[in-house]
PDB file of C-alpha atoms in Angstrom:
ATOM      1  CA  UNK A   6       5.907 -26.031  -6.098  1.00 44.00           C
ATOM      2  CA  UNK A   7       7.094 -23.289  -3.850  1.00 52.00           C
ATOM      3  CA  UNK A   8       4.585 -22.986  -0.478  1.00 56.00           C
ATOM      4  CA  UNK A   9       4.034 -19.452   1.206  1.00 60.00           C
ATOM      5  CA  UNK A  10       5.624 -18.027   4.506  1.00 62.00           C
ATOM      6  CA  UNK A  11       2.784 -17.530   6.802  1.00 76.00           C
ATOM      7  CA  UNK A  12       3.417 -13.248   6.742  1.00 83.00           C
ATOM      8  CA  UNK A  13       3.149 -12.049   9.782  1.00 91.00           C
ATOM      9  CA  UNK A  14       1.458  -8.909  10.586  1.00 94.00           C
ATOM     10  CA  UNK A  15       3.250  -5.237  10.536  1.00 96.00           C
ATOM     11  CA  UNK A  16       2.127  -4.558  14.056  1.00 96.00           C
ATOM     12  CA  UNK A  17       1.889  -6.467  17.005  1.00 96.00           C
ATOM     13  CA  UNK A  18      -1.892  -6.574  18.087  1.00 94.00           C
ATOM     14  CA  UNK A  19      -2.912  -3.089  20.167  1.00 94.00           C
ATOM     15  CA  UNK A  20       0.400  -1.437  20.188  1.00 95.00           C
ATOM     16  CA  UNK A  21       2.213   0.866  18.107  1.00 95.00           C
ATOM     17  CA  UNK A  22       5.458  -2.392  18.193  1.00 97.00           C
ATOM     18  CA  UNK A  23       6.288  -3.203  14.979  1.00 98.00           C
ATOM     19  CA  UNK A  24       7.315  -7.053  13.283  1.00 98.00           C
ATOM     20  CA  UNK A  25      10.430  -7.092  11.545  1.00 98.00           C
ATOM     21  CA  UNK A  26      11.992  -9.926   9.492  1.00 97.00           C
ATOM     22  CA  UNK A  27      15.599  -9.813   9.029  1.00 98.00           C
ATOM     23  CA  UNK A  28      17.400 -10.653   5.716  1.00 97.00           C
ATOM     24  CA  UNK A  29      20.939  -9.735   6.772  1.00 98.00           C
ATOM     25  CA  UNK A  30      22.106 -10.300   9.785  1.00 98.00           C
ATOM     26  CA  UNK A  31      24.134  -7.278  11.820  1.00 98.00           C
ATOM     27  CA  UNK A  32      28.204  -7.641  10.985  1.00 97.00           C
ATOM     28  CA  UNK A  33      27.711  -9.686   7.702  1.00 97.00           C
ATOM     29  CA  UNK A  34      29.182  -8.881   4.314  1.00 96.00           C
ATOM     30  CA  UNK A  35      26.921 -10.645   2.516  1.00 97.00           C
ATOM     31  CA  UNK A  36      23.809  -8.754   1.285  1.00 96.00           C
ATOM     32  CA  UNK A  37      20.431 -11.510   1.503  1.00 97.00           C
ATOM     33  CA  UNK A  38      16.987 -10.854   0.522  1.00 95.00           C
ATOM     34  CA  UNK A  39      13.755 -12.769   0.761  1.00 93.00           C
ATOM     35  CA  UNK A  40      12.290 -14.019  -2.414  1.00 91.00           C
ATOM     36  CA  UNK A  41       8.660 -14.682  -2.113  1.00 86.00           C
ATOM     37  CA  UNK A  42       7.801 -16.690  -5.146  1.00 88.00           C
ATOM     38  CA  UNK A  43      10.544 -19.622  -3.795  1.00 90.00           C
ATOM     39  CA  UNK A  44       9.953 -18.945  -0.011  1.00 89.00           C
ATOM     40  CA  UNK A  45      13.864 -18.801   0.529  1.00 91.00           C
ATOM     41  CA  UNK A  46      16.273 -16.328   1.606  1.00 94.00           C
ATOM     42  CA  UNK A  47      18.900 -15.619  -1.226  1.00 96.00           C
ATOM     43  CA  UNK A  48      22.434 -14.400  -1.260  1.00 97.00           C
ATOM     44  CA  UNK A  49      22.370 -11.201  -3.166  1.00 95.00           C
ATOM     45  CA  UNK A  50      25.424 -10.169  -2.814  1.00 94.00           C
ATOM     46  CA  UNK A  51      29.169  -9.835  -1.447  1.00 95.00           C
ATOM     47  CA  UNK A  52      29.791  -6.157  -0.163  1.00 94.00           C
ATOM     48  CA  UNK A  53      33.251  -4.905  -0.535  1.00 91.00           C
ATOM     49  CA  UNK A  54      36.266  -5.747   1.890  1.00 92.00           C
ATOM     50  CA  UNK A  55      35.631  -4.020   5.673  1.00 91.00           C
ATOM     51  CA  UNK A  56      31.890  -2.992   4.820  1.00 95.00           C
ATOM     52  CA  UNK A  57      29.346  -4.953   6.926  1.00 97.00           C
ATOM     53  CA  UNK A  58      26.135  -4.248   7.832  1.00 97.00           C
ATOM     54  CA  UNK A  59      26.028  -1.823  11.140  1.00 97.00           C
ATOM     55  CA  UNK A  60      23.053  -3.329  12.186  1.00 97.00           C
ATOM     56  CA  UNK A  61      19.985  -6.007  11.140  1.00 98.00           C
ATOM     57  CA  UNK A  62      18.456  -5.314   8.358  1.00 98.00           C
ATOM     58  CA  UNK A  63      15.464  -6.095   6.915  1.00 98.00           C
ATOM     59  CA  UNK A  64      11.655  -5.435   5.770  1.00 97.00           C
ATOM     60  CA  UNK A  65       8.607  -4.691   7.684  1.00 98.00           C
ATOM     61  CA  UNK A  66       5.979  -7.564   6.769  1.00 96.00           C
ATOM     62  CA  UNK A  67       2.819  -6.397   4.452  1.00 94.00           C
ATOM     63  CA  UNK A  68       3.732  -3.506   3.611  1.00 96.00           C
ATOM     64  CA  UNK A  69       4.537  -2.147   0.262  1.00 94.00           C
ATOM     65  CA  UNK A  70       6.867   1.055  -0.344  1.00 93.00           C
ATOM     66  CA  UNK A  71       7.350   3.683  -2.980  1.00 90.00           C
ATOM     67  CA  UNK A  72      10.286   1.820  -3.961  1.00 89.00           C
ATOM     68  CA  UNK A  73       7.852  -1.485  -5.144  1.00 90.00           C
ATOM     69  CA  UNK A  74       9.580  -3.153  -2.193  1.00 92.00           C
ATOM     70  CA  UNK A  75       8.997  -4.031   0.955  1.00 95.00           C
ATOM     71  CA  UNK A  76       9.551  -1.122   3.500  1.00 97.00           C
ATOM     72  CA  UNK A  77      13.068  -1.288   5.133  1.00 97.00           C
ATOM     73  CA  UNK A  78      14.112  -1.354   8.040  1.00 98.00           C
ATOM     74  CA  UNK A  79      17.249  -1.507  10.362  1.00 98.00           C
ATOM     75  CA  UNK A  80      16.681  -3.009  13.421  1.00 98.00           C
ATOM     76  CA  UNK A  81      19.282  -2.037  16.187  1.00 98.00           C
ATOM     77  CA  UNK A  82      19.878  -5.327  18.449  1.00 96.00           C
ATOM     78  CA  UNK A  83      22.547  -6.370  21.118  1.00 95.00           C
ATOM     79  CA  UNK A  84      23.499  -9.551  19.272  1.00 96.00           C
ATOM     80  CA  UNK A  85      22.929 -10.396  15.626  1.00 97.00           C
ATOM     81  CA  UNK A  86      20.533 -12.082  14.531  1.00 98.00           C
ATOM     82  CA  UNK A  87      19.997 -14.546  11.425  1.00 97.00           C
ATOM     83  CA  UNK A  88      18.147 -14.659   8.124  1.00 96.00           C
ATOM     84  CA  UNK A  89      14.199 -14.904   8.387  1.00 94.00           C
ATOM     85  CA  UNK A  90      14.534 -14.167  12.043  1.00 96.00           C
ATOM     86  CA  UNK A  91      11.270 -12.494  13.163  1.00 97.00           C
ATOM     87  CA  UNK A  92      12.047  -9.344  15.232  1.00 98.00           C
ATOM     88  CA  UNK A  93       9.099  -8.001  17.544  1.00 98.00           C
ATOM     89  CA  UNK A  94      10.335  -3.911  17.273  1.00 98.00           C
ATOM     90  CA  UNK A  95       9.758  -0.223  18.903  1.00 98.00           C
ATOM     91  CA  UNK A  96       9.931   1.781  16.068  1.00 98.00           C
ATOM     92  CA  UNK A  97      12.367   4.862  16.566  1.00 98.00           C
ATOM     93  CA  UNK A  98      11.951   6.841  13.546  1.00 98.00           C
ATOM     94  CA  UNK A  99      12.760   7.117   9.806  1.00 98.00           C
ATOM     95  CA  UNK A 100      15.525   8.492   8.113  1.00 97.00           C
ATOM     96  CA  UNK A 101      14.241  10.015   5.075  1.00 97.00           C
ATOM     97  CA  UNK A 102      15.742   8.997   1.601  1.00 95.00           C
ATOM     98  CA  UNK A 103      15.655   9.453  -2.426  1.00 94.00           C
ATOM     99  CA  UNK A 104      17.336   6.663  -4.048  1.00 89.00           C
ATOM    100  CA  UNK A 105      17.952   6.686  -8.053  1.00 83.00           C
ATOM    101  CA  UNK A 106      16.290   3.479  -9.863  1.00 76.00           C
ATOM    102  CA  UNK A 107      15.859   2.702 -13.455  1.00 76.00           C
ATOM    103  CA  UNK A 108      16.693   6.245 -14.279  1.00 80.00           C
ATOM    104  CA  UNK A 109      13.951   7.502 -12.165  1.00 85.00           C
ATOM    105  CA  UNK A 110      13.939   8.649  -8.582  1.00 90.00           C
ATOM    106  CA  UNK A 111      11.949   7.115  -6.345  1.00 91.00           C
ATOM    107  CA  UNK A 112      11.985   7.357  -2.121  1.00 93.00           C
ATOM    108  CA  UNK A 113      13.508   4.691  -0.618  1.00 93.00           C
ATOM    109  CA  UNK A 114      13.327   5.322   3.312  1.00 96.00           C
ATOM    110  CA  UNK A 115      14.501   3.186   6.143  1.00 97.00           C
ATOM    111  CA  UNK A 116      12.675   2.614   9.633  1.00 98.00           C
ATOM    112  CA  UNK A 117      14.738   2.672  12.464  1.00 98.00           C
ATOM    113  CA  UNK A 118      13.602   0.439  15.133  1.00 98.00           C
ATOM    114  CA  UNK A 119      14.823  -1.499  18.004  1.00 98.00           C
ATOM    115  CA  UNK A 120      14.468  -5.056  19.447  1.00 97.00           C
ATOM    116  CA  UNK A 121      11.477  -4.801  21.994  1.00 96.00           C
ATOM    117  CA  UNK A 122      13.964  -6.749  25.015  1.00 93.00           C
ATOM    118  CA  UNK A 123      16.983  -4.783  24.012  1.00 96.00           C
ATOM    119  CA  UNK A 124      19.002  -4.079  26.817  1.00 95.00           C
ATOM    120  CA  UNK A 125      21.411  -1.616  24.749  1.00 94.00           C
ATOM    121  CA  UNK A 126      18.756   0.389  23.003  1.00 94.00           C
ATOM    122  CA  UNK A 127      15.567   0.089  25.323  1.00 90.00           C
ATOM    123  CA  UNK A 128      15.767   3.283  26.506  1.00 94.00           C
ATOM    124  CA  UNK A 129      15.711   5.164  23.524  1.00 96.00           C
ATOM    125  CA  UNK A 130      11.615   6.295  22.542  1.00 96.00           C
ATOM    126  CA  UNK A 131      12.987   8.359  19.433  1.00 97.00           C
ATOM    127  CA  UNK A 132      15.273   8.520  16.726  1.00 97.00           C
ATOM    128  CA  UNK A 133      16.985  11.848  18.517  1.00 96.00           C
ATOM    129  CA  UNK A 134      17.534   9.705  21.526  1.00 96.00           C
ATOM    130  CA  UNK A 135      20.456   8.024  19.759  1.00 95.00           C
ATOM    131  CA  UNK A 136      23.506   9.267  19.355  1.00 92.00           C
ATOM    132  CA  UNK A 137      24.051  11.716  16.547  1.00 87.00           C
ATOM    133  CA  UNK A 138      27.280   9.710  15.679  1.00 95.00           C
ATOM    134  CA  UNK A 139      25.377   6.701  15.458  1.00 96.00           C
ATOM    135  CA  UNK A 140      22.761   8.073  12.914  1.00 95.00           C
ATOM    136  CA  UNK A 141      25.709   9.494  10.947  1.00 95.00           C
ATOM    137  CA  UNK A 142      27.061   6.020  10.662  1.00 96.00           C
ATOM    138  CA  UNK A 143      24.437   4.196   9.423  1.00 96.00           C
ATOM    139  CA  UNK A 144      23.631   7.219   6.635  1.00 95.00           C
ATOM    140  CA  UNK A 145      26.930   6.701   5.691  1.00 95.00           C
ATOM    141  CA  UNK A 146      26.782   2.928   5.561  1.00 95.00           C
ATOM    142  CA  UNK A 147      23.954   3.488   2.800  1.00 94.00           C
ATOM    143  CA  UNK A 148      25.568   5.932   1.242  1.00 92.00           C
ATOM    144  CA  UNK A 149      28.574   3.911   0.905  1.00 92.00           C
ATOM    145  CA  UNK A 150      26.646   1.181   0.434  1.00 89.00           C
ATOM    146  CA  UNK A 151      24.524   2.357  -2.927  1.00 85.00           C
ATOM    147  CA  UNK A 152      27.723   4.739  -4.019  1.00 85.00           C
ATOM    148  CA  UNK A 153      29.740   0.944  -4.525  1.00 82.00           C
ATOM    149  CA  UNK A 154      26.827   0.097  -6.857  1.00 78.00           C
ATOM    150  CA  UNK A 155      27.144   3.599  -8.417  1.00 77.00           C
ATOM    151  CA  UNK A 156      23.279   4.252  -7.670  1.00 80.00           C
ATOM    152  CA  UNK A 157      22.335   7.980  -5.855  1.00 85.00           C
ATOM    153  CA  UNK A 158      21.429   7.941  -2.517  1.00 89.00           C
ATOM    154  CA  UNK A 159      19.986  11.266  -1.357  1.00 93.00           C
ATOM    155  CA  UNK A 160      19.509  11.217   2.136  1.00 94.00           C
ATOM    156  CA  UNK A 161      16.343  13.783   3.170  1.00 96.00           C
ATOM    157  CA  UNK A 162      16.604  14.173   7.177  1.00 95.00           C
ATOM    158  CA  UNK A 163      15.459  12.233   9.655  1.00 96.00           C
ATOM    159  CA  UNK A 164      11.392  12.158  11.645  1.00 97.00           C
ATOM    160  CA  UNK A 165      10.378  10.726  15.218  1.00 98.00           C
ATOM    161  CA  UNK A 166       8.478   7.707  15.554  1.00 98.00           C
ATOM    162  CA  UNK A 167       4.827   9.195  14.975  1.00 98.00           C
ATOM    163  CA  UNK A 168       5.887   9.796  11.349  1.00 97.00           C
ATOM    164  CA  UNK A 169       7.504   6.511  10.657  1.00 98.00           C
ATOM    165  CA  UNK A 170       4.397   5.061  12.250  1.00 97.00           C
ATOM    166  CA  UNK A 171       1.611   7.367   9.850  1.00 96.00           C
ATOM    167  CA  UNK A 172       4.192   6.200   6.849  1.00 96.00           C
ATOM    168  CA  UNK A 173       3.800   2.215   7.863  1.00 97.00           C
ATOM    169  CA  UNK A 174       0.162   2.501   7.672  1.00 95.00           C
ATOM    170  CA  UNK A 175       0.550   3.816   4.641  1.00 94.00           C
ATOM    171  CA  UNK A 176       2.644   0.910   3.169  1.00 94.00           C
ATOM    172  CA  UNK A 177       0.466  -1.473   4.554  1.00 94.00           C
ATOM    173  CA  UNK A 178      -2.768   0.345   2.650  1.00 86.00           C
ATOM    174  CA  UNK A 179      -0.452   0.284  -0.696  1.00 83.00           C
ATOM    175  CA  UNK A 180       0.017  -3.459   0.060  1.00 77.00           C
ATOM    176  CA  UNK A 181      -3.258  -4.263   0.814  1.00 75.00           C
ATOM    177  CA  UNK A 182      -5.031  -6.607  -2.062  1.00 51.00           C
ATOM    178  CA  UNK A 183      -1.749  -7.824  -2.828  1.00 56.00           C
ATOM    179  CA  UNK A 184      -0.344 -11.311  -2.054  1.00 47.00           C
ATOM    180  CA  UNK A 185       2.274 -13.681  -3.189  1.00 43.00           C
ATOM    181  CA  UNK A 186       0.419 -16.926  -2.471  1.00 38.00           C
TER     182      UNK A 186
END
């Protein structure tokens, strides 16, 4: 009998700081994701030789996107991290994204955060903060990424942190009522 993860919540209590839980870990080649209904990480997948993950990636807890998933997100951090590592976040802003599934397009954005006690990032309040070079390689990653699996991703443009924020709250209302345990 598989038991639950206690889910944390999205946000930290009376701040706009967002929880994270990481599936793959910055620098790996091997895709992971969390499987609820067996409370264990899993190994997806291998990505091709000299593609690795720029950065943590992961899901924001309780939430539930267009995509039927859990909202992603790619946490920047000094260090990686490991699978199921909880990541207490600033969120930095989205970049917007229309992914092909099934035949049928669906939105598939990713939050871009960073660690709260980063001492890289910390400085950075918004998703224009970063470097434009660093924003172009992480769309490319994706695009890379989803063009190996011969899937179309369709990135939209990027938005600040007040519209990543509005679009979490919206995930977590689509999530609400819903529960794995």
């Amino acid at each position: 009998m598989a038991r639950c993860m206690k889910i944390p919540p999205p946000f930290i209590e009376g701040t706009d700081h967002i929880n994270a839980i990481v599936e793959t870990p910055k620098g790996s080649r091997n895709k992971y994701t969390y499987e609820p209904e067996i409370d264990a990480v899993k190994l997806k997948k291998a990505l091709p030789a000299g593609m690795v993950f720029p950065f943590d990636f992961g899901f924001i807890p309780s939430t539930i996107a267009d995509d039927g998933d859990p909202m992603d997100i790619l946490v920047l951090t000094d260090a990686p991290t490991f699978p199921g590592c909880l990541v207490e976040c600033k969120v930095l802003g989205i970049i917007k994204v229309e992914q092909e599934e099934d035949g049928k397009k669906v939105r598939n954005d990713r939050v871009i955060a960073v660690q709260l006690d980063s001492r890289m990032y910390s400085s950075a309040g918004n998703i224009d903060d970063l470097p434009e070079g660093l924003i172009k390689e992480i769309v490319n990653f994706f695009a890379s990424y989803n063009q190996v699996s011969e899937d179309l991703f369709n990135p939209l443009g990027n938005e600040g942190p007040d519209v990543a924020i509005q679009l979490i709250h919206h995930c977590i209302k689509t999530a609400d009522g819903l529960s794995n345990c």
